[in-house]
XYZ file of C-alpha atoms in Angstrom:
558
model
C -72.788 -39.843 96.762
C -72.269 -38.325 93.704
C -73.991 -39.640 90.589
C -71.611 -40.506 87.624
C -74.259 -39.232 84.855
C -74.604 -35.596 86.409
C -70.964 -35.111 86.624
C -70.494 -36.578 82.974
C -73.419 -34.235 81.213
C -72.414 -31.408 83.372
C -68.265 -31.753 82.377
C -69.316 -32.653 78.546
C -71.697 -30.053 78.139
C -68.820 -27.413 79.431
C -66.191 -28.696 78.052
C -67.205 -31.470 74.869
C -63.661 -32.562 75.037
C -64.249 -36.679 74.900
C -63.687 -38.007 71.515
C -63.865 -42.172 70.559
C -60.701 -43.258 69.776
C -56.757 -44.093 71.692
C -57.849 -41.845 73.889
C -61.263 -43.259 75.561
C -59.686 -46.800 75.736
C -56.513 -45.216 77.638
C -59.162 -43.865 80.307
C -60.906 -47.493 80.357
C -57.289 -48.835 81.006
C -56.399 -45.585 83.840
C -59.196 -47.038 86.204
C -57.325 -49.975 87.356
C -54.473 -47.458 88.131
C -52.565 -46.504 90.801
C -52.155 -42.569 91.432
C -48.623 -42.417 91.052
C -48.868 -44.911 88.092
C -51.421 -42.059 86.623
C -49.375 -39.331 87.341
C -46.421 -40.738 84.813
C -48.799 -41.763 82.145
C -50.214 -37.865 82.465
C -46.813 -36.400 82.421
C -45.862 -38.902 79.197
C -48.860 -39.246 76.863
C -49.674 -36.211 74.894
C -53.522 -35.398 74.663
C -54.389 -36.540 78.416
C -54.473 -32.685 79.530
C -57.973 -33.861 79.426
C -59.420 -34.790 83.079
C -62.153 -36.851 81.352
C -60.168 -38.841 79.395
C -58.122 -40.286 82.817
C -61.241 -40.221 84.751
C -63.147 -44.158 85.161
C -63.321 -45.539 82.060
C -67.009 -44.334 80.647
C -69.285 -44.605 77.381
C -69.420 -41.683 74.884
C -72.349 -40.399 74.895
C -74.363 -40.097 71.410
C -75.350 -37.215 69.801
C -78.468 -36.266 68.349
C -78.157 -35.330 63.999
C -77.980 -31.630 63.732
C -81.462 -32.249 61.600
C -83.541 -33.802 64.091
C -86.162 -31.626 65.556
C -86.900 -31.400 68.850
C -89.902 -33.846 68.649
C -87.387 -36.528 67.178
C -84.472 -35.892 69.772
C -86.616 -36.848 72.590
C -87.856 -39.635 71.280
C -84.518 -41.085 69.999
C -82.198 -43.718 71.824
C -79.304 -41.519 71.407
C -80.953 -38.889 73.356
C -79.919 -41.031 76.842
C -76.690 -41.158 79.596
C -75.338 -44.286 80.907
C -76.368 -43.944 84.817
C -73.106 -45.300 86.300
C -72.429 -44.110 90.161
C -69.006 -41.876 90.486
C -67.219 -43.512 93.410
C -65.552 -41.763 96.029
C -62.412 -43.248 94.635
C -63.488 -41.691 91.421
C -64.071 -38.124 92.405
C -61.248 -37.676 94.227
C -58.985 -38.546 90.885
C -60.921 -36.220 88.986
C -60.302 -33.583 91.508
C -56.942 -34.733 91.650
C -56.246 -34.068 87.902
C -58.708 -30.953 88.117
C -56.393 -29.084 90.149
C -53.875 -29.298 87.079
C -55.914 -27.388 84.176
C -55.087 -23.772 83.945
C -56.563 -23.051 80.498
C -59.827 -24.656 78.273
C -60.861 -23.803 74.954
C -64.548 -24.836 74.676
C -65.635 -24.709 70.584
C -68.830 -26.194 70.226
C -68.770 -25.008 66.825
C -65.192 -26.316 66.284
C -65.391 -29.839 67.545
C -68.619 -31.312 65.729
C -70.355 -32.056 68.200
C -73.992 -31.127 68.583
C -75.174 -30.903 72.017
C -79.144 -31.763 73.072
C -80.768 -29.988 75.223
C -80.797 -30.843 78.607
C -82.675 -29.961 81.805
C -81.727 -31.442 85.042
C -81.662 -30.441 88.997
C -78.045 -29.567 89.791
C -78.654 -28.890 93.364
C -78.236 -32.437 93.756
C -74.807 -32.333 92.629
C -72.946 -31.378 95.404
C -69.331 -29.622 94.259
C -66.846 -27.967 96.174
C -66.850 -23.905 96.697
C -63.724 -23.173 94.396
C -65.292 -25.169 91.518
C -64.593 -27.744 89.521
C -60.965 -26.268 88.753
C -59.830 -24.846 91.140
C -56.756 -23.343 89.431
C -58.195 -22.297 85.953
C -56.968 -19.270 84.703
C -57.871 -18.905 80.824
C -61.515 -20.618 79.396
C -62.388 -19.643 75.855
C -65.747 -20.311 74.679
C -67.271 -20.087 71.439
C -70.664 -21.346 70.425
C -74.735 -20.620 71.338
C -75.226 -23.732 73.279
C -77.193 -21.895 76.139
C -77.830 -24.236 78.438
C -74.512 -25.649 78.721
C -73.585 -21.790 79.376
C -76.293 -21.614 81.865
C -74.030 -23.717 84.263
C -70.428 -22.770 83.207
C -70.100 -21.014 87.003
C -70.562 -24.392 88.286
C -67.093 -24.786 86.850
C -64.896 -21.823 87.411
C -62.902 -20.772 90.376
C -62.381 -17.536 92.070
C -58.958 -17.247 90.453
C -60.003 -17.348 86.520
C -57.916 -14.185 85.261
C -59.181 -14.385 80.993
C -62.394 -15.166 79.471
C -63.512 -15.248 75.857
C -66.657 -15.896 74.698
C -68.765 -15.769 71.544
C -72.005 -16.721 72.234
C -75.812 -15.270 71.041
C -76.921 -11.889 72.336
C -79.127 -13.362 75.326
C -76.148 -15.166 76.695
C -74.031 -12.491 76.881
C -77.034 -9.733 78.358
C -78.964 -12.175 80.565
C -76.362 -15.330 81.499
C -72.926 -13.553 81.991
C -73.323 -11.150 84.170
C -74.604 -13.941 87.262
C -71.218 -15.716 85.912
C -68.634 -12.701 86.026
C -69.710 -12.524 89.956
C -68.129 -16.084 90.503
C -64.650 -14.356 88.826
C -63.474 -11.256 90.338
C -59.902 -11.632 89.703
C -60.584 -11.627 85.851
C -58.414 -8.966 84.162
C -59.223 -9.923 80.633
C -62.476 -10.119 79.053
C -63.298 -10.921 75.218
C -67.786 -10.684 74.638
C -68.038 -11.491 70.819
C -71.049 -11.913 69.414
C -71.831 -15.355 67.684
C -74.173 -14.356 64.556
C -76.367 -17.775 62.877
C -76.092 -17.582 59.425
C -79.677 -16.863 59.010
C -78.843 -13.705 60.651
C -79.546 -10.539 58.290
C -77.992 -6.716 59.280
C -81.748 -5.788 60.433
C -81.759 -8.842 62.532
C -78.863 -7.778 64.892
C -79.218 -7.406 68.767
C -80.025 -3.729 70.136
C -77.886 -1.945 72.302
C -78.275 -2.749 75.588
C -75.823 -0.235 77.269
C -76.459 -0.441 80.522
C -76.034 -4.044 81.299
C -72.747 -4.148 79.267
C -71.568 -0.927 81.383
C -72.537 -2.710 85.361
C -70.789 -5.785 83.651
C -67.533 -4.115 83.140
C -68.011 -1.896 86.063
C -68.308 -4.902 88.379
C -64.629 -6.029 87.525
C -62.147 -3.900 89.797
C -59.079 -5.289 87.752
C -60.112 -5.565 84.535
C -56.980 -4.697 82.187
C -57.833 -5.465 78.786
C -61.682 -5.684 77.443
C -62.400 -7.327 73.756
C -65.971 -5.765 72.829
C -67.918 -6.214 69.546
C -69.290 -3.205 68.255
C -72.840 -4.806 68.345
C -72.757 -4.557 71.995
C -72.210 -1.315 73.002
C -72.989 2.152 71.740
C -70.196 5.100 71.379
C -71.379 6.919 74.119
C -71.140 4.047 76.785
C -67.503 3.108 75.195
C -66.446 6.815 76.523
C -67.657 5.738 79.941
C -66.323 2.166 80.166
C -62.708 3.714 78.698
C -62.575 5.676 82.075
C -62.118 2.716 84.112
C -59.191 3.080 86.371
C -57.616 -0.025 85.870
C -58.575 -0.572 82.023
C -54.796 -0.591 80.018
C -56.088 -1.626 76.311
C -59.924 -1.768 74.742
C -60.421 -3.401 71.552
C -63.080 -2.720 69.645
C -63.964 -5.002 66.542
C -66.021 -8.110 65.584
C -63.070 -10.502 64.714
C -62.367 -13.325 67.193
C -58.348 -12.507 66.504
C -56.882 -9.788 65.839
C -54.071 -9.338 62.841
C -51.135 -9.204 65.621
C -51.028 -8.835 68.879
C -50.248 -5.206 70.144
C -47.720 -5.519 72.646
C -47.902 -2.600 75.665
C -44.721 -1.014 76.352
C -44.318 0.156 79.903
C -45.622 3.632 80.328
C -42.689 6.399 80.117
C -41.539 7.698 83.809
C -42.537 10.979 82.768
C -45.904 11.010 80.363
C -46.106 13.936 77.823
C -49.568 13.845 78.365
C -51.726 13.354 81.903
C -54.743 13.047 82.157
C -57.328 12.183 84.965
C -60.117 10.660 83.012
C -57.687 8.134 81.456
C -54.877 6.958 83.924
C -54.461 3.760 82.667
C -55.605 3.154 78.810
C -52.450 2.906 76.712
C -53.702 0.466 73.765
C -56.957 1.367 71.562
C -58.218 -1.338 68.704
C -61.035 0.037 66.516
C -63.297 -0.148 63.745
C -64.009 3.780 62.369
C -67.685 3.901 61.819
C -68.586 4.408 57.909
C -67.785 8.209 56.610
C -65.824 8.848 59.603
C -62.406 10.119 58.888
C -60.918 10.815 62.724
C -60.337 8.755 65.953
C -63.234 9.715 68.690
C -62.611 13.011 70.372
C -63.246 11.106 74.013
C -59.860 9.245 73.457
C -57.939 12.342 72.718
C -56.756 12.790 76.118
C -55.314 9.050 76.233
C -51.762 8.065 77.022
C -52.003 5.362 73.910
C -48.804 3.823 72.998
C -50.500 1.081 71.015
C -52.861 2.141 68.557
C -54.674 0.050 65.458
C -57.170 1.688 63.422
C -59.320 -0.041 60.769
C -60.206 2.422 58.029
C -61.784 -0.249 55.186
C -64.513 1.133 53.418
C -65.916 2.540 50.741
C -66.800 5.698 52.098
C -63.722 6.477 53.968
C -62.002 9.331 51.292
C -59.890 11.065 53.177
C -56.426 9.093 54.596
C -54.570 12.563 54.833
C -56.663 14.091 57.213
C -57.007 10.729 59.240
C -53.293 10.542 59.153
C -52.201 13.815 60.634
C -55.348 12.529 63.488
C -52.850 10.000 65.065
C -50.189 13.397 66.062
C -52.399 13.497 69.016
C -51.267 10.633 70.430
C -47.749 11.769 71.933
C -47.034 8.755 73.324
C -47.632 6.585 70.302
C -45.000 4.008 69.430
C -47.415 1.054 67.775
C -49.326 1.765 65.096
C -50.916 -0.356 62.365
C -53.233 1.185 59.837
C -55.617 -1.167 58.145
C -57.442 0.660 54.938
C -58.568 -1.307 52.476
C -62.125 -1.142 50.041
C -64.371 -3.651 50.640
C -64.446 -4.637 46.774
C -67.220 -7.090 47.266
C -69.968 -6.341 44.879
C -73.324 -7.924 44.271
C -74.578 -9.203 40.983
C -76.933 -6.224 40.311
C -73.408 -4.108 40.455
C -70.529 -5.487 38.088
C -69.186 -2.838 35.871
C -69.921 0.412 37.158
C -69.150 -0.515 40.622
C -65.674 -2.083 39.395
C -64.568 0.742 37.931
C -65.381 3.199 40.800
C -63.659 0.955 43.235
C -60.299 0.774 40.743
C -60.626 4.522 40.492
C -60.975 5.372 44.083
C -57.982 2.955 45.263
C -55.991 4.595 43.090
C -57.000 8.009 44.726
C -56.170 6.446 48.332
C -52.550 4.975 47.482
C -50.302 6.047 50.616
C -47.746 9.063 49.741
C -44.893 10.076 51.559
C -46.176 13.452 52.461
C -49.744 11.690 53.647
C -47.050 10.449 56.245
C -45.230 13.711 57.182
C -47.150 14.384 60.145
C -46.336 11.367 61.560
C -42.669 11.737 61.645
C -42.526 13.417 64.962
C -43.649 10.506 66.593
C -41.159 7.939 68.510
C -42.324 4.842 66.842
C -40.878 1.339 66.750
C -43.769 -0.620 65.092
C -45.632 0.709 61.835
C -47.890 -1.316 59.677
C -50.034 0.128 56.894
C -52.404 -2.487 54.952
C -52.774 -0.755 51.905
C -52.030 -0.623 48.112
C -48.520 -0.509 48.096
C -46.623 2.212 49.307
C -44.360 3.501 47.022
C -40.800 5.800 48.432
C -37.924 7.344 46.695
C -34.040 6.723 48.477
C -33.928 9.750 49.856
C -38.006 9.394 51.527
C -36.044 6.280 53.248
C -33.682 7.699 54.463
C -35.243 11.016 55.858
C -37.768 8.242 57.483
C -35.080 6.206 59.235
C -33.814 9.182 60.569
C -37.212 10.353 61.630
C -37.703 6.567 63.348
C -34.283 5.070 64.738
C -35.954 2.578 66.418
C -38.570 0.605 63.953
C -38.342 -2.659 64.364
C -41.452 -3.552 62.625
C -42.667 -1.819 58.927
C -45.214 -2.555 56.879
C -45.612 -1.075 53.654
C -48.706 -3.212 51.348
C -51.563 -5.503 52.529
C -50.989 -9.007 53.294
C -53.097 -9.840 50.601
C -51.600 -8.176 47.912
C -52.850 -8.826 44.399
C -51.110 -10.537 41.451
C -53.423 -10.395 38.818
C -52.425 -9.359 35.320
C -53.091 -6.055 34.858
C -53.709 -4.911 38.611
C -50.227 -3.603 39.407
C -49.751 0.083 41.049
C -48.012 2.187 38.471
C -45.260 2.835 41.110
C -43.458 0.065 42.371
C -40.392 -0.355 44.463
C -37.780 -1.276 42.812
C -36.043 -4.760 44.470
C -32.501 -2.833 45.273
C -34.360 -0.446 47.256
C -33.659 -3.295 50.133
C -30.694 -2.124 50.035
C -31.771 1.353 51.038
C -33.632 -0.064 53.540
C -31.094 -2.584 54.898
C -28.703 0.677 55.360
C -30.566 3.226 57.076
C -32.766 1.012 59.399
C -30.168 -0.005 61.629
C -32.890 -2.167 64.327
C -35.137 -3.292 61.697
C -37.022 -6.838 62.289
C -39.642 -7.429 60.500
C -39.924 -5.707 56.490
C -42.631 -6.147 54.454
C -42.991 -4.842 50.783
C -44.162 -4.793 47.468
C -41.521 -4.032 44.838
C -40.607 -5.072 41.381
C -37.998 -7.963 40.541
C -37.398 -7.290 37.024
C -34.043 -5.961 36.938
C -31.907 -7.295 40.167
C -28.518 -5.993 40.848
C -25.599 -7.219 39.833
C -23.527 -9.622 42.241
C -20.922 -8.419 43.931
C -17.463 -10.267 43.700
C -16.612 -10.603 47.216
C -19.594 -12.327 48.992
C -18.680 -10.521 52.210
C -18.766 -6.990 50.740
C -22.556 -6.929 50.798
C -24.372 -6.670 53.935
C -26.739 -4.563 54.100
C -29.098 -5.355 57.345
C -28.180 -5.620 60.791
C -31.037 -7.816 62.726
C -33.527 -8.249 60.167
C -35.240 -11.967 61.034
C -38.613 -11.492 58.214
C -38.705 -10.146 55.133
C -41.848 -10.432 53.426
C -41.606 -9.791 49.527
C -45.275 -9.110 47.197
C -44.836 -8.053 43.547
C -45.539 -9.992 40.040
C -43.062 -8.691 38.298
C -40.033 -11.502 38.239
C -38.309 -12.840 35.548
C -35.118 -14.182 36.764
C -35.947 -16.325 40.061
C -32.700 -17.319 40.850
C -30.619 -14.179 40.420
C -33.511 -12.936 42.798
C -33.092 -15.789 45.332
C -29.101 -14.979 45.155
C -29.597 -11.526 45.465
C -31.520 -11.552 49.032
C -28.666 -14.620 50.441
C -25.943 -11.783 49.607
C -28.034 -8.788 50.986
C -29.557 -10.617 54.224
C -28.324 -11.907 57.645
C -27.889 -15.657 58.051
C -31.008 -15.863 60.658
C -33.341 -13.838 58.246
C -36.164 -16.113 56.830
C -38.481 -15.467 53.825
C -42.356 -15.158 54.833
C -44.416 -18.026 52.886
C -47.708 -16.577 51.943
C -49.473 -19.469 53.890
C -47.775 -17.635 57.045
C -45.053 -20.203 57.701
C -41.470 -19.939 57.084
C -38.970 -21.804 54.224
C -37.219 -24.640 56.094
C -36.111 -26.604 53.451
C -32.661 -27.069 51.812
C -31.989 -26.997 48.100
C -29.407 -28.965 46.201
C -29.031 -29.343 42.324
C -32.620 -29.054 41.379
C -34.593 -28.567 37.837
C -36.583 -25.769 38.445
C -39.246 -25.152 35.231
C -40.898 -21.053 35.614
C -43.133 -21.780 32.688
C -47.024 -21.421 33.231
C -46.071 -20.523 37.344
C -48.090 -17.570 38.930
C -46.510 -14.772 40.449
C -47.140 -16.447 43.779
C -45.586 -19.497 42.813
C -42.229 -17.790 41.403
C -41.929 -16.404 45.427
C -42.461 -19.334 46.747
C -40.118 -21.026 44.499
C -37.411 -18.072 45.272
C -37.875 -18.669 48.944
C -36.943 -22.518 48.935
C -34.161 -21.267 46.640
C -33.457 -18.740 48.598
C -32.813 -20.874 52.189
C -30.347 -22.846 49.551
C -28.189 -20.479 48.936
C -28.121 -19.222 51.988
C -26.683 -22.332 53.156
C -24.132 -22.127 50.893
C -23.556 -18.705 51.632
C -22.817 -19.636 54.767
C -20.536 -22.558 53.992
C -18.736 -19.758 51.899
C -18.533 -17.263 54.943
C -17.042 -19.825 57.042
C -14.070 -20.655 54.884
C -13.727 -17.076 54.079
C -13.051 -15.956 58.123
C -11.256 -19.623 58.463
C -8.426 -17.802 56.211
C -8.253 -14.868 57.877
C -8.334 -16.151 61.012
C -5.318 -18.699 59.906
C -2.188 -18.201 61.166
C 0.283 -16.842 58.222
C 2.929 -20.002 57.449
């Protein structure tokens, strides 16, 4: 017999899904349910992916305050579990619904929930040998609740393929390793470390090499490992990058990464073999301060996918770490991130300001910074930077160098709009054009160029068209005057499916009629914002045009 309060801490300390609401009295009402009966209300309600919430109806349980002590907590009357006994008609429609959950995504620090600590005998729960789900293949979990962690392997199967977790130092170094044994299939592995706020830079957790190398070592198909740089030294990095079967390593302390690398299929004939690294063809990493190349170890790496993070104050030398990256001859993603940290503490104001100012302006991307990199084959290239600045004919010399970008980048996503902080050089707005011309497979464009003077408009709305495939065009600048000879300019110059970037990430999907539009006392980032919505407008009506335009041609002469 299993015991309905063991199986309810043990699935709400993993998973903390439950919530009061719709949802708790639809599993009250799912008890008095036939199977098949369940099976449509799981296939029409959305939300009841959750096996609790279609399990017998049960109560919440009630959380301790995140400011009660310890002392409190166990005295408290929230600090309990309703006892009820899981039926045998019960546990065989959670396992029924188990069987259907192929991914979780466990945030304790997400969900607001704030779970007590609990100790308990779970021999006496008897579960089955694959685990509670049997067919999981993707958990994510973020938080420092250790004893829940403590008996996560209760609920994994044999098959789980990915697993992320951000948990405290001792979790990761004294709890995972007993857990990766349960998973040998995984082939994708994310250890980030989960730092309290109390947490100081003298305060982080040693390196503790060995256990992180017999951890990764243990995994025969590991593909693609997700370390922070707080876990493992340099020197055991160079080790675990020798794994046979390891295709990318990523090295950095964010939970997500600015894009997602994709890994081309290797080439039938690699320019460059080597035995120590059969397999590694995508490298993610944070250069250490005052370092100004990639890591000698990874020299010898068939990388086709390759981001670099180059922020800081004492990196002074992009040139040099530039004409680094020729190594890689198979390279064909690569996305520079180099950016100051500009944060400054109150004891540093002036000075430091004007240092910063003055070494940005030293670090500004060139043309012939990028020389060396022209005799690479590369389709994706993303540099977050001040903006880049290029003449026509440095456009043209680097389509011709790179036929087959799909993807540039040319400023930071977080480009600045301030009075007074513009780069000398800017881009004017009709080098699109340039662009539009030369880069015959270009997808994705993102720069930083001045709106002040916009071309004329051509007579004929056909004559103009200037890019091929483009679908994004992201536009930084705050120099505009005229927003709607702007917004005209880009329907003429772009392809019907081409969408202007929002700078809250999303896209412009509305439609715009006869509208006042007043510019006065609008930021820079407003006027874009405003020139997208106008833009999507126009570009109806561009379309409307277009179609009446071929509708005459395509007419039969009377």
């Amino acid at each position: 017999m299993h015991h309905f309060w063991e199986i309810n801490e043990l699935i709400i300390e993993t998973f903390a899904f439950l919530e009061p609401g719709d949802l708790f009295h639809c599993a009250q009402v799912s008890k008095r349910l036939s199977v098949h009966a369940l099976d449509s209300l799981y296939r029409e309600l959305e939300g009841l992916y959750n096996v609790l919430s279609i399990l017998s109806p049960i109560n919440p349980p009630r959380y301790p305050r995140a400011d009660q002590d310890e002392e409190t907590i166990a005295s408290t009357d929230d600090y309990t579990f309703a006892k009820k006994s899981l039926s045998e008609d019960d546990w065989l429609r959670f396992q029924h619904y188990a069987q259907r959950v192929h991914q979780l995504d466990c945030d304790w620090m997400g969900n607001g929930y704030n779970i007590p600590l609990i100790t308990r005998d779970l021999q006496s729960v008897t579960l089955p040998d694959c685990g509670l789900f049997p067919n999981l293949k993707s958990l994510r979990w973020t938080g420092h609740h250790l004893p829940a962690f403590e008996n996560l392997r209760i609920g994994l199967s044999v098959s789980l393929r990915e697993l992320m977790l951000q948990a405290a130092s001792p979790v990761i170094f004294d709890r995972l390793p007993e857990v990766l044994q349960c998973c040998p299939e995984l082939e994708s592995v994310t250890l980030l470390l989960d730092y309290p706020q109390s947490h100081t830079a003298d305060e982080l957790p040693t390196f503790e090499d060995d256990k992180v190398f017999m951890m990764v070592t243990s995994l025969p198909k590991l593909k693609e490992l997700h370390l922070d740089p707080a876990l493992v030294s340099a020197e055991t990095l160079t080790s675990i990058s020798r794994k046979p079967s390891l295709m990318s390593l990523i090295i950095a302390s964010c939970p997500a990464l600015p894009r997602k690398i994709p890994l081309p299929p290797l080439p039938a004939c690699p320019l460059v073999e080597s035995d120590n690294y059969p397999a590694l063809r995508e490298l993610c990493l944070s250069l250490p301060p005052g370092s100004q190349k990639v890591p000698e170890s990874y020299a010898g790496c068939p990388i086709s996918s390759l981001l670099v993070d180059a922020s800081g104050p004492s990196t002074d030398n992009l040139s040099n770490l530039l004409q680094d990256f020729r190594q890689f001859r198979n390279l064909r993603h690569l996305v520079i991130i180099f950016s100051f940290d500009q944060t400054s503490t109150d004891e540093q104001d002036a000075v430091e300001d004007d240092t910063i100012l003055s070494d940005d302006a030293e670090q500004s991307l060139t043309f012939d910074m990028l020389r060396p990199l022209l005799s690479l084959s590369l389709v994706v290239f993303e540099a977050s930077t001040s903006p880049f600045f290029l003449l026509d004919r440095e456009i043209e010399e680097m389509a011709r160098c790179w036929p087959d970008l799909e993807s540039l980048c040319l400023c930071t996503p977080q480009a600045d709009f301030s009075e007074g902080t513009e780069p000398e050089k800017i881009m004017p707005i009709s080098s699109l054009e340039i662009f539009g011309r030369h880069f015959r497979n270009l997808k994705n464009l993102r720069l930083y160029v001045d709106a002040t003077v916009v071309p004329p408009l051509s007579e004929d709305v056909t004559e103009r068209h200037v890019f091929d495939c483009l679908l994004q065009l992201d536009l930084r600048g705050s120099k505009v005057e005229k927003p709607c000879d702007v917004a005209l300019y880009l329907a003429e110059i772009l392809p019907q499916k081409c969408e202007l970037v929002k700078y809250d990430g999303w896209t412009y999907e509305f439609f715009v009629d006869d509208m006042d539009y007043g510019w006065e006392d609008e930021t820079a980032r407003d006027v874009w914002d405003e020139i997208g919505i106008l833009f999507t407008g126009m570009q109806t009506f561009k379309l409307k045009v277009l179609h009446r335009l071929w509708s005459r041609v395509s007419s039969p002469k009377e």
